[in-house]
C-alpha cells in the first residue's frame, strides 16, 4: 500500500509539473505575441512619424513663403500709403 501511495504521489507531482509547464508555455506564447504586436505598433508609429515630419517640413516651408509674401505686401502698402500722402500733400 505504501508503494501505491508513493506511485500516486509521484503521478500527482508529475501531473502538477506538466500543468505548470503548460501554463509557462502558454504565458511565454502570450508574451511573444504581445512583443510582436508591440513591434508592429512601433513600426506604424515610425511610419507615422516619418509622414508627419514630411508634412511639418512642408508646412514650415509654406509658412516661410507666406511670411515673405506678407512682408512684401506690407512693404508695398507702405509705399502706396507714402505715395498717396505725397499726392494729397501737393
Short mmCIF file of C-alpha atoms in Angstrom, two decimals:
data_model
loop_
_atom_site.label_atom_id
_atom_site.label_comp_id
_atom_site.label_asym_id
_atom_site.label_seq_id
_atom_site.Cartn_x
_atom_site.Cartn_y
_atom_site.Cartn_z
CA UNK A 1 0.00 0.00 0.00
CA UNK A 2 2.88 2.37 0.70
CA UNK A 3 4.18 1.87 -2.81
CA UNK A 4 0.74 2.67 -4.22
CA UNK A 5 0.64 5.92 -2.28
CA UNK A 6 4.13 6.70 -3.42
CA UNK A 7 3.17 5.99 -7.03
CA UNK A 8 0.01 8.07 -6.59
CA UNK A 9 2.06 10.91 -5.10
CA UNK A 10 4.59 10.72 -7.90
CA UNK A 11 1.84 10.77 -10.51
CA UNK A 12 0.25 13.74 -8.75
CA UNK A 13 3.56 15.62 -8.72
CA UNK A 14 4.09 14.72 -12.38
CA UNK A 15 0.60 15.99 -13.22
CA UNK A 16 1.27 19.27 -11.38
CA UNK A 17 4.64 19.64 -13.10
CA UNK A 18 3.09 19.07 -16.54
CA UNK A 19 0.33 21.58 -15.73
CA UNK A 20 2.94 24.09 -14.59
CA UNK A 21 4.93 23.53 -17.78
CA UNK A 22 1.83 24.01 -19.92
CA UNK A 23 0.99 27.25 -18.08
CA UNK A 24 4.54 28.50 -18.54
CA UNK A 25 4.47 27.71 -22.26
CA UNK A 26 1.12 29.49 -22.64
CA UNK A 27 2.43 32.57 -20.84
CA UNK A 28 5.56 32.55 -22.99
CA UNK A 29 3.46 32.37 -26.15
CA UNK A 30 1.35 35.30 -24.92
CA UNK A 31 4.49 37.31 -24.16
CA UNK A 32 5.85 36.64 -27.64
CA UNK A 33 2.56 37.64 -29.23
CA UNK A 34 2.46 40.85 -27.17
CA UNK A 35 6.06 41.56 -28.16
CA UNK A 36 5.21 41.04 -31.83
CA UNK A 37 2.19 43.34 -31.51
CA UNK A 38 4.37 45.97 -29.83
CA UNK A 39 6.95 45.73 -32.61
CA UNK A 40 4.24 46.22 -35.23
CA UNK A 41 2.92 49.25 -33.33
CA UNK A 42 6.43 50.74 -33.18
CA UNK A 43 6.78 50.26 -36.93
CA UNK A 44 3.43 52.01 -37.52
CA UNK A 45 4.46 54.83 -35.21
CA UNK A 46 7.79 55.23 -37.04
CA UNK A 47 5.96 55.33 -40.34
CA UNK A 48 3.56 57.96 -38.98
CA UNK A 49 6.48 59.90 -37.54
CA UNK A 50 8.17 59.99 -40.94
CA UNK A 51 4.98 61.10 -42.66
CA UNK A 52 4.34 63.77 -40.03
CA UNK A 53 7.92 65.02 -40.28
CA UNK A 54 7.46 65.44 -44.03
CA UNK A 55 4.18 67.28 -43.52
CA UNK A 56 5.79 69.52 -40.90
CA UNK A 57 8.66 70.37 -43.25
CA UNK A 58 6.17 71.25 -46.00
CA UNK A 59 4.12 73.37 -43.58
CA UNK A 60 7.20 75.20 -42.33
CA UNK A 61 8.26 75.90 -45.90
CA UNK A 62 4.80 77.21 -46.74
CA UNK A 63 4.78 79.37 -43.60
CA UNK A 64 8.13 80.87 -44.59
CA UNK A 65 6.82 81.66 -48.09
CA UNK A 66 3.69 83.23 -46.62
CA UNK A 67 5.80 85.31 -44.25
CA UNK A 68 7.93 86.53 -47.16
CA UNK A 69 4.81 87.39 -49.17
CA UNK A 70 3.33 89.14 -46.14
CA UNK A 71 6.48 91.26 -45.78
CA UNK A 72 6.37 92.15 -49.47
CA UNK A 73 2.68 93.10 -49.29
CA UNK A 74 3.37 95.21 -46.19
CA UNK A 75 6.28 96.95 -47.93
CA UNK A 76 4.09 97.70 -50.97
CA UNK A 77 1.29 99.02 -48.78
CA UNK A 78 3.71 101.38 -47.01
CA UNK A 79 4.99 102.56 -50.38
CA UNK A 80 1.43 103.07 -51.65
CA UNK A 81 0.44 104.99 -48.49
CA UNK A 82 3.51 107.22 -48.82
CA UNK A 83 2.69 107.87 -52.44
CA UNK A 84 -0.90 108.75 -51.55
CA UNK A 85 0.28 111.13 -48.78
CA UNK A 86 2.69 112.80 -51.20
CA UNK A 87 -0.10 113.27 -53.75
CA UNK A 88 -2.51 114.60 -51.12
CA UNK A 89 0.08 117.00 -49.69
CA UNK A 90 0.53 118.74 -53.08
#
